[in-house]
mmCIF file of C-alpha atoms and ligand atoms in Angstrom:
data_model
loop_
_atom_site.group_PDB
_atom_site.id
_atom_site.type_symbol
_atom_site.label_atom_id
_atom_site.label_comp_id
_atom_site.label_asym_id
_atom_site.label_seq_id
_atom_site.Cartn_x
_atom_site.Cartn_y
_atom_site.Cartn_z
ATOM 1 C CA UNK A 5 -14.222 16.437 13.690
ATOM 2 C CA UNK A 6 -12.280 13.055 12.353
ATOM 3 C CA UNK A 7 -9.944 13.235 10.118
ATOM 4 C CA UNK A 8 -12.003 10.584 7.785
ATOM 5 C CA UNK A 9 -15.940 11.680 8.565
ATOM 6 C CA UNK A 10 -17.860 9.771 6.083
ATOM 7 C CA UNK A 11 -15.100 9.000 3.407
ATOM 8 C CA UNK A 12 -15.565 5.089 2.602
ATOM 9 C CA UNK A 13 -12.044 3.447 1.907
ATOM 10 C CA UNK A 14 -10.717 0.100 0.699
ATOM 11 C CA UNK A 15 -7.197 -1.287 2.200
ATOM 12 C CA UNK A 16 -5.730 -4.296 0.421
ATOM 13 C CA UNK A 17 -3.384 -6.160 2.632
ATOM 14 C CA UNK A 18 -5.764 -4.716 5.345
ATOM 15 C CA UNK A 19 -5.276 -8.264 7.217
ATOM 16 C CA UNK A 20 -1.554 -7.711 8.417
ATOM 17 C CA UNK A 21 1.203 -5.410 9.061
ATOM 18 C CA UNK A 22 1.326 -1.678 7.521
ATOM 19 C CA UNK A 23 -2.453 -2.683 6.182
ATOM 20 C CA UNK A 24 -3.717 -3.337 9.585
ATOM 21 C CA UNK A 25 -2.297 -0.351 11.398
ATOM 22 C CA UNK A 26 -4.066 1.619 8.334
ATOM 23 C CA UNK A 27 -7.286 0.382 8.928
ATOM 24 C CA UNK A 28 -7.242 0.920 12.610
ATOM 25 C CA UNK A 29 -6.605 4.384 11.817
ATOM 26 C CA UNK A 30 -8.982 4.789 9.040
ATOM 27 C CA UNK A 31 -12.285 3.408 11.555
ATOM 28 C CA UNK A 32 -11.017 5.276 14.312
ATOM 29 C CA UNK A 33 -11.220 8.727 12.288
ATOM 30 C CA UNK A 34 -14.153 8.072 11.733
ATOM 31 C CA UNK A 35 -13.926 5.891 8.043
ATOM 32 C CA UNK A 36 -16.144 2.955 6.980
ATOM 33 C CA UNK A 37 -13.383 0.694 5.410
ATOM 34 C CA UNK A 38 -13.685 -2.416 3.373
ATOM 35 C CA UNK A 39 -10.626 -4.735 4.588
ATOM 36 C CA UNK A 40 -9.527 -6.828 1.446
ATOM 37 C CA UNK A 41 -7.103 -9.634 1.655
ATOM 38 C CA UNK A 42 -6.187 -12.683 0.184
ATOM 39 C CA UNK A 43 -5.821 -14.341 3.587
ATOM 40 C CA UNK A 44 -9.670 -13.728 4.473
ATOM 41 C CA UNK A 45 -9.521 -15.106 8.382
ATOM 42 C CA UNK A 46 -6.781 -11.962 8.904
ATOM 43 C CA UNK A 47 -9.203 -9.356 7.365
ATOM 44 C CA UNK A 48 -11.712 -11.130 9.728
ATOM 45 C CA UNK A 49 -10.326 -10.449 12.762
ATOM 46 C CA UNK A 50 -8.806 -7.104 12.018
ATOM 47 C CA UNK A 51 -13.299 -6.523 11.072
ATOM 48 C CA UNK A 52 -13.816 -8.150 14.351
ATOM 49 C CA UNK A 53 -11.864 -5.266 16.418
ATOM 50 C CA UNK A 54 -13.319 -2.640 18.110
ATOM 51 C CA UNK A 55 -14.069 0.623 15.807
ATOM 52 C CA UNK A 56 -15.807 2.097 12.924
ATOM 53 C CA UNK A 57 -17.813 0.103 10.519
ATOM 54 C CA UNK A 58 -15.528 -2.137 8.344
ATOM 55 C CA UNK A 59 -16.256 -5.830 6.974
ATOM 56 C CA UNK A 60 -13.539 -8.147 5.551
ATOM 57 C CA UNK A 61 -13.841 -9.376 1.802
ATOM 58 C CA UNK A 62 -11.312 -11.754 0.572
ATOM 59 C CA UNK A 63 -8.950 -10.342 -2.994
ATOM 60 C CA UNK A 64 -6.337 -11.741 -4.829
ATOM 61 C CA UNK A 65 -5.319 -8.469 -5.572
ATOM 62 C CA UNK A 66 -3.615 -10.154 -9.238
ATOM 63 C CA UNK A 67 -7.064 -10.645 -10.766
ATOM 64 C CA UNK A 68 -9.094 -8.005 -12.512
ATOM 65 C CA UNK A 69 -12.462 -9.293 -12.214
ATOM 66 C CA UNK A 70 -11.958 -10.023 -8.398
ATOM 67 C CA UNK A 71 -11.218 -5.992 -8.230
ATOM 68 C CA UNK A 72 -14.321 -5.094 -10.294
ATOM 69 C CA UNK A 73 -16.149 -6.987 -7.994
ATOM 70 C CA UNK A 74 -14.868 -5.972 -4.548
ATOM 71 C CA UNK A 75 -15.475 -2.246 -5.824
ATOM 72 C CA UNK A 76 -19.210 -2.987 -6.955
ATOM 73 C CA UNK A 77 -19.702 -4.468 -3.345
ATOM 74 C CA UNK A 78 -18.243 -1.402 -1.683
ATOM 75 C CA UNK A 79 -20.389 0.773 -3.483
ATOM 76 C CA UNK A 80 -23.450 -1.117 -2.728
ATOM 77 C CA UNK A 81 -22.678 -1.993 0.930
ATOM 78 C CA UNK A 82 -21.425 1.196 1.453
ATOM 79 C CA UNK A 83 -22.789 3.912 -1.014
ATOM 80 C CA UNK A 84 -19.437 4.633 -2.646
ATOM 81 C CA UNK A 85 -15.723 4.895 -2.128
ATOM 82 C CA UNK A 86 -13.604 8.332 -1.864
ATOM 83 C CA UNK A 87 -10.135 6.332 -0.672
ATOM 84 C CA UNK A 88 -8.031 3.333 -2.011
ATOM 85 C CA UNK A 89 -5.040 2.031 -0.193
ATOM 86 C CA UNK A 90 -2.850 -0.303 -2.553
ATOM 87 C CA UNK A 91 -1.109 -1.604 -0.334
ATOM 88 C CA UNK A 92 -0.732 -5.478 -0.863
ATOM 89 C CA UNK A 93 2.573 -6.822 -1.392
ATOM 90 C CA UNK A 94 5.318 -9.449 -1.239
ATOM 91 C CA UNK A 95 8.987 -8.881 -1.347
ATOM 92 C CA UNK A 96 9.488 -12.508 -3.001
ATOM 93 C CA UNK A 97 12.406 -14.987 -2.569
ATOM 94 C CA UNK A 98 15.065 -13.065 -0.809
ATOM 95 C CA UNK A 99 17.852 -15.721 -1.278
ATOM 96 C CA UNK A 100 17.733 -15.332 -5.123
ATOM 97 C CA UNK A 101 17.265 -12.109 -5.989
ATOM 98 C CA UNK A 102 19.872 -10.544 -7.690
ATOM 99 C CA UNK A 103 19.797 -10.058 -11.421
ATOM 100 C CA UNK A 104 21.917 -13.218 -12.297
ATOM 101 C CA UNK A 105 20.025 -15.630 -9.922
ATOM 102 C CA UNK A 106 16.350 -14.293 -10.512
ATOM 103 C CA UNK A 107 14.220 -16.494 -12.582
ATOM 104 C CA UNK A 108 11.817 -14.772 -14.799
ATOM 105 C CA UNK A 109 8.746 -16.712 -13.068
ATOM 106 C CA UNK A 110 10.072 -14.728 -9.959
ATOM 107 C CA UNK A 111 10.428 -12.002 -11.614
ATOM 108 C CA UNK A 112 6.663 -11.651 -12.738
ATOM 109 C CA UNK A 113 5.647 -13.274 -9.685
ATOM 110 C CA UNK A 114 6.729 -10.390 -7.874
ATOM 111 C CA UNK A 115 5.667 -8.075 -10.623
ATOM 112 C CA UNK A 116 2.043 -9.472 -10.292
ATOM 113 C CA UNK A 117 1.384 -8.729 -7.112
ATOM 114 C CA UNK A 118 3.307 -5.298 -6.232
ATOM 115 C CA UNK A 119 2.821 -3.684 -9.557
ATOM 116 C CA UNK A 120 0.319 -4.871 -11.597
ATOM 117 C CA UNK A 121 -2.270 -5.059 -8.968
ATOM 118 C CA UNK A 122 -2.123 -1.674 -8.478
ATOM 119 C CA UNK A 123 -2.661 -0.624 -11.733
ATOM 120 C CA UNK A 124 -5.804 -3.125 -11.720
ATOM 121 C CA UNK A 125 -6.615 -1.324 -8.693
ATOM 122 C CA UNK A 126 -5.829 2.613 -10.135
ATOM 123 C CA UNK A 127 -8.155 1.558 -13.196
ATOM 124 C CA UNK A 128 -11.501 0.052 -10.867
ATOM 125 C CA UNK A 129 -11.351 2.424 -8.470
ATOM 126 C CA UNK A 130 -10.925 5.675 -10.246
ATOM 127 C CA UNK A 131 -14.564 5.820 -12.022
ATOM 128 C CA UNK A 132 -15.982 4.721 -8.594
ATOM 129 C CA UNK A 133 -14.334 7.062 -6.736
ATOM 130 C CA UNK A 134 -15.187 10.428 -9.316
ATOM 131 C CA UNK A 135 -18.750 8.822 -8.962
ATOM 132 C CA UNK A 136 -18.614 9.521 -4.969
ATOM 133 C CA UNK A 137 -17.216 12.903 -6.015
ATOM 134 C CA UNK A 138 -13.510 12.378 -5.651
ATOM 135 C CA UNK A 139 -10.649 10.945 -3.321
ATOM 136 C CA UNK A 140 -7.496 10.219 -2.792
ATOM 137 C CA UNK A 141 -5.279 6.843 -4.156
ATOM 138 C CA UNK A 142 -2.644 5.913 -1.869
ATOM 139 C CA UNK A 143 0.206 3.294 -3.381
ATOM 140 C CA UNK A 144 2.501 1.748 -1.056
ATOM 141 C CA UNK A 145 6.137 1.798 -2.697
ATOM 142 C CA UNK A 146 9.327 1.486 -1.057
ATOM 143 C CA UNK A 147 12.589 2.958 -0.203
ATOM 144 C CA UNK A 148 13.806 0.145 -2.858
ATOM 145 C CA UNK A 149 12.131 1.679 -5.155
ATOM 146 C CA UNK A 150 14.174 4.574 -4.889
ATOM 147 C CA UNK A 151 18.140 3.220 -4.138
ATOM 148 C CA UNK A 152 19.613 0.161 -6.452
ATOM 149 C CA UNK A 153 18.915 -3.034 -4.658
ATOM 150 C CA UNK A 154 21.272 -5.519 -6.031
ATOM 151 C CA UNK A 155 19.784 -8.361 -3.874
ATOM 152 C CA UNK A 156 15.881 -7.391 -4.057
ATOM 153 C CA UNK A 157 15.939 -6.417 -8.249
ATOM 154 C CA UNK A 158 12.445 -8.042 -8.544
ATOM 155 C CA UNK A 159 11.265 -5.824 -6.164
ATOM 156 C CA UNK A 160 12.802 -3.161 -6.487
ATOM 157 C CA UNK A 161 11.858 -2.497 -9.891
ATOM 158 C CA UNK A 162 8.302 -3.394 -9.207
ATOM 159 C CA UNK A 163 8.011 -0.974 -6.485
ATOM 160 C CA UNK A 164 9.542 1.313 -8.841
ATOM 161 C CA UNK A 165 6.705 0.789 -11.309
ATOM 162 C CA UNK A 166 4.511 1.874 -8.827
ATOM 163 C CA UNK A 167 6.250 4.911 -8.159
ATOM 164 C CA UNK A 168 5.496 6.104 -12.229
ATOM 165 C CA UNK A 169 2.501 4.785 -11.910
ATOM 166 C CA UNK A 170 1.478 6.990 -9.378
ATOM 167 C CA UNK A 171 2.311 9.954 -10.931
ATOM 168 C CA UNK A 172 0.607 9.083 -14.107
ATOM 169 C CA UNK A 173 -2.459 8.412 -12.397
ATOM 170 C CA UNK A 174 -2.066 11.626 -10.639
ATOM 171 C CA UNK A 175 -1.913 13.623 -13.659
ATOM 172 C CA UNK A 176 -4.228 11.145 -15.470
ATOM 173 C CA UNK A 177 -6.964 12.875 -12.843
ATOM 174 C CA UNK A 178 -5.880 16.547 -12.802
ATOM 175 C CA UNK A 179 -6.350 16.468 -15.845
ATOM 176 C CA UNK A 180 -9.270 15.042 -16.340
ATOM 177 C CA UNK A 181 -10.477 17.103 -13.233
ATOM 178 C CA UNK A 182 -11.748 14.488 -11.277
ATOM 179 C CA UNK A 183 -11.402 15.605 -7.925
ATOM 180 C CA UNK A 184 -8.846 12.435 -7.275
ATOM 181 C CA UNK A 185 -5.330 12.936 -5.765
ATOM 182 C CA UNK A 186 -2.958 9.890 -6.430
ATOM 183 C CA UNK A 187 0.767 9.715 -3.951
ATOM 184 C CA UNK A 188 2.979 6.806 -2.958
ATOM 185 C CA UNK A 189 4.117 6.245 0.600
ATOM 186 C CA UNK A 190 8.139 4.779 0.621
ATOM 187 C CA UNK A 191 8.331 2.716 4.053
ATOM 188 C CA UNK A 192 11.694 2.156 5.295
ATOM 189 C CA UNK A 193 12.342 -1.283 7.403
ATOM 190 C CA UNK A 194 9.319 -1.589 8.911
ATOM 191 C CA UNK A 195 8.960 -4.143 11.782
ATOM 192 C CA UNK A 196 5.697 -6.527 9.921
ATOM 193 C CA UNK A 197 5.972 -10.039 9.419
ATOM 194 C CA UNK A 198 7.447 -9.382 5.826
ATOM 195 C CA UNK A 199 10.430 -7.985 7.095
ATOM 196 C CA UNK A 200 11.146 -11.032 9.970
ATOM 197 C CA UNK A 201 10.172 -13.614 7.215
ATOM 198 C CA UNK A 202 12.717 -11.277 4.284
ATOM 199 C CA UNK A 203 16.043 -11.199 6.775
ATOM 200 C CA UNK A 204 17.972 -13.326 9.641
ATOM 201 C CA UNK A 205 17.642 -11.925 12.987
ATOM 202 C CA UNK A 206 21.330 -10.645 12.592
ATOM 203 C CA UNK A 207 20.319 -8.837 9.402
ATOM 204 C CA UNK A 208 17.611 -7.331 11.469
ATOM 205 C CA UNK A 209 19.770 -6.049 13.851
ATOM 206 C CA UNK A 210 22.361 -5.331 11.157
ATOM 207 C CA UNK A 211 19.869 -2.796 9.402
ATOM 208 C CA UNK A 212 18.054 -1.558 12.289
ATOM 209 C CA UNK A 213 21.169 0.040 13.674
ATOM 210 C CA UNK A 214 21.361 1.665 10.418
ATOM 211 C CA UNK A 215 18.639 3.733 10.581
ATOM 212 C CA UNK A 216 19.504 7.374 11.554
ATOM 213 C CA UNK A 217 16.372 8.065 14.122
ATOM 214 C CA UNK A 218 17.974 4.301 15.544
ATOM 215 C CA UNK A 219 14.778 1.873 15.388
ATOM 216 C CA UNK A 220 13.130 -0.125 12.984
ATOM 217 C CA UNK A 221 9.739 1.527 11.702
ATOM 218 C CA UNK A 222 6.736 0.508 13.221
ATOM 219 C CA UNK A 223 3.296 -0.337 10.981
ATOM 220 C CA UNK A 224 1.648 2.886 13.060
ATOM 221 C CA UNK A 225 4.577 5.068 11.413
ATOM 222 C CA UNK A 226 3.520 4.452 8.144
ATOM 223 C CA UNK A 227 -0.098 3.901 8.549
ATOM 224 C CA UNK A 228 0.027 8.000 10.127
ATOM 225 C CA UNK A 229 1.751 9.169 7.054
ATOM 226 C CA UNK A 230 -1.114 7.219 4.959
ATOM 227 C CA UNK A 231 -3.443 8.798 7.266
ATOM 228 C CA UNK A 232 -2.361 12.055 6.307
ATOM 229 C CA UNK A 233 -2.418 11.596 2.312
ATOM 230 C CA UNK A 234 -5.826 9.901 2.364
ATOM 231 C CA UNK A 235 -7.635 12.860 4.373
ATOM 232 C CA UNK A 236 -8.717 16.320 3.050
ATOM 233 C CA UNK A 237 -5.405 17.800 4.717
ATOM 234 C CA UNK A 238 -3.222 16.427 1.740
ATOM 235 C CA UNK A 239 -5.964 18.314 -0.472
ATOM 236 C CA UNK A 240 -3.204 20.132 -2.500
ATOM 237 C CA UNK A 241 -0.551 16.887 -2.762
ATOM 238 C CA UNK A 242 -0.910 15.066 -5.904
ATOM 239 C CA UNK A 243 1.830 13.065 -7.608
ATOM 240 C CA UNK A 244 3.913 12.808 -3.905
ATOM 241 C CA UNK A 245 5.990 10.623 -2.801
ATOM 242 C CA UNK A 246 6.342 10.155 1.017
ATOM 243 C CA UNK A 247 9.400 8.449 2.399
ATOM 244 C CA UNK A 248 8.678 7.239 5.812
ATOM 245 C CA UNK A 249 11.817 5.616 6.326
ATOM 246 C CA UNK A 250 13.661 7.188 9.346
ATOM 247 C CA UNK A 251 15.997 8.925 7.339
ATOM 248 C CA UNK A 252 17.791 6.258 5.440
ATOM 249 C CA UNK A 253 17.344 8.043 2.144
ATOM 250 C CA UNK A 254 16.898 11.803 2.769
ATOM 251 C CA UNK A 255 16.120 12.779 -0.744
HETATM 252 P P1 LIG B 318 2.612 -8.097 5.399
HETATM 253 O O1 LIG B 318 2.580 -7.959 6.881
HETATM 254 O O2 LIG B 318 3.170 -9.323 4.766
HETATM 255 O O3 LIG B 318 1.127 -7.821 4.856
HETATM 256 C C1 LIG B 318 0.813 -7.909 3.494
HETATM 257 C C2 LIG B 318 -0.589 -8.434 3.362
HETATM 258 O O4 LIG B 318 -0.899 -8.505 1.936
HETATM 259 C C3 LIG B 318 -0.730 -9.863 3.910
HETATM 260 O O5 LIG B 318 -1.941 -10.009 4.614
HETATM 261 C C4 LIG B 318 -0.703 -10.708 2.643
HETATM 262 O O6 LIG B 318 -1.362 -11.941 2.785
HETATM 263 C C5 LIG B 318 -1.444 -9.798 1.682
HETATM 264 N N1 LIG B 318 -1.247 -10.204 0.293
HETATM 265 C C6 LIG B 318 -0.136 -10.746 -0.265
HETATM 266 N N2 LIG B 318 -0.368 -11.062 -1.542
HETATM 267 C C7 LIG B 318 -1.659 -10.720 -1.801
HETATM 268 C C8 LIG B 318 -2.484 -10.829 -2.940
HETATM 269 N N3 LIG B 318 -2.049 -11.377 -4.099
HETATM 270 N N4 LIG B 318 -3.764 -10.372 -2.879
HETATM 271 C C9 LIG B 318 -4.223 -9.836 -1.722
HETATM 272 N N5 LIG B 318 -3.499 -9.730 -0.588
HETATM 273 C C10 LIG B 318 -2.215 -10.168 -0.637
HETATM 274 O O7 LIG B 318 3.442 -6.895 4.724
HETATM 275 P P2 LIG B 318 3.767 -5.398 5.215
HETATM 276 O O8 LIG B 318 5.160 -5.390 5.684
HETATM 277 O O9 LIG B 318 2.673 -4.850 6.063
HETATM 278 O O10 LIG B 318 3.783 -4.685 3.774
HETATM 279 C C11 LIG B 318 2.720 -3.874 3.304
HETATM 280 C C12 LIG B 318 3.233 -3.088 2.105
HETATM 281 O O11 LIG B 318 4.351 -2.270 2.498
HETATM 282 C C13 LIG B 318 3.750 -3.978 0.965
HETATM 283 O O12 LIG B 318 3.370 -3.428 -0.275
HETATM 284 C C14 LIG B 318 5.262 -3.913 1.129
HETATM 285 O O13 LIG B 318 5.948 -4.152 -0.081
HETATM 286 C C15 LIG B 318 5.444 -2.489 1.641
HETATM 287 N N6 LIG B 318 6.705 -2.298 2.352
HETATM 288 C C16 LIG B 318 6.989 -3.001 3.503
HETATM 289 C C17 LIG B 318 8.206 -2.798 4.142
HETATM 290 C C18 LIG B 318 8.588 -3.540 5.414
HETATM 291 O O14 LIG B 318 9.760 -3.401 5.852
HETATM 292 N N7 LIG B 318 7.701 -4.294 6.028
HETATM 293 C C19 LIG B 318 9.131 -1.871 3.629
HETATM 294 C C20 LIG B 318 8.810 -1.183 2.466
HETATM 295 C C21 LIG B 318 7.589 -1.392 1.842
HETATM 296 P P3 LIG B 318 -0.434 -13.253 3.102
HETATM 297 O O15 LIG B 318 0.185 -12.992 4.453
HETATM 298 O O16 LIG B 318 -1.404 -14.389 3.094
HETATM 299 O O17 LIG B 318 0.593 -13.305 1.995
#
């Protein structure tokens, strides 16, 4: 049987990148998926592919009332939602990042989108998701959520927000026993078109020859390990975090 048989699941940042690879996954095991994305015409034509039901529906994933609504239409197109993948996300300006050169509107700019949005979307999607009888919450952190990055301290400390987060939501729903796991997936350098629009090809190079395994990540190398923590196999992982990074940070 699929890994996904009848589980409904939203990806945000479904349009590009990690996102994309997820939702190919997610139809092709056998998911109906609900591809929100700011940039709508992406989510289109990731819908358009060949695969399991899945329609695009345009997010700023920043705004509250835009999640309460994309959840409601799930339900109703769909009949419910068992799986949420936050996994929208900028890195922000890369040539001004460190903490004496970050301005504070950077600063929440980044915060926005790649922590508070997935509070917004913890909060919506949990009472939906007991309602369909429970599910799993994937959060996509980073690896710079879990070393100091000196030049990336917007980011890093969101993505480090989401890492508490997580686990708070986790035992938030043990707790309440509502059937929902929460984990956070840490990609590595992950060739998407955030990392060629974050570093110079000689940076590229310069980090990719750092990896141990010796290549960049690809979005399929994540989007497997999301796989995983989204389906019934992860049934007894709550609270995780994942590092799919290639073994930069072996912790
Ligand atoms: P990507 O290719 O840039 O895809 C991100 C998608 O999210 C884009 O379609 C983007 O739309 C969308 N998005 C941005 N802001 C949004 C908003 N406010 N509301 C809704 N959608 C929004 O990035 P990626 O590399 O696949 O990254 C996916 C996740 O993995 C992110 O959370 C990122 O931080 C994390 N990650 C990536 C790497 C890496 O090396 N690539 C490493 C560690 C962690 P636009 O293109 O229109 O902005």
């Amino acid at each position: 049987m699929a890994r996904l048989q009848g589980k409904i699941g939203i990806v945000t940042g479904g349009g590009s990148g990690i996102g994309a690879a997820t939702v190919r996954r997610f139809r092709r095991e056998g998911a109906r998926v609900v591809i929100a994305d700011v940039d709508f015409a992406a989510a289109q034509a990731v819908a358009a592919e060949p695969g399991g039901p899945a329609v695009a529906e345009v997010i700023d994933v920043r705004e509250e009332a835009a999640w309460q609504t994309l959840v409601a239409t799930t339900e109703r197109r769909f009949g419910g939602l068992h799986i949420l993948v936050n996994n929208a996300g900028i890195v922000g300006d890369m040539a001004s990042q460190d903490p004496e050169r970050l301005s504070l509107e950077e600063w929440r700019r980044i915060a926005a989108v790649d922590t508070e949005s997935v509070f917004l979307g913890c909060k919506t999607a949990i009472p939906a998701i007991a309602r369909s009888g429970g599910g799993s919450i994937v959060n996509i952190s980073s690896i710079a959520a879990l070393r100091p990055t000196p030049a990336l301290a917007g980011y890093g400390a969101a993505k480090a927000g989401v890492r508490q987060l997580t686990q708070s939501v986790a035992l938030h729903c043990a707790q309440k026993k509502l059937g929902i796991r929460c984990n956070s997936v840490h990609p590595g350098i992950v060739n998407t078109p955030m990392f060629e629009a974050a570093f110079s090809a000689e940076e590229r190079m310069r980090r990719t020859e750092a990896v141990p395994l010796g290549r960049l990540g690809e979005p399929d190398d994540i989007a497997d390990a999301i796989l995983f923590l989204a389906s019934d196999e992860a049934r007894y992982i709550t609270g995780a975090k994942l590092i799919v990074d290639g073994g930069i940070v072996m912790d």
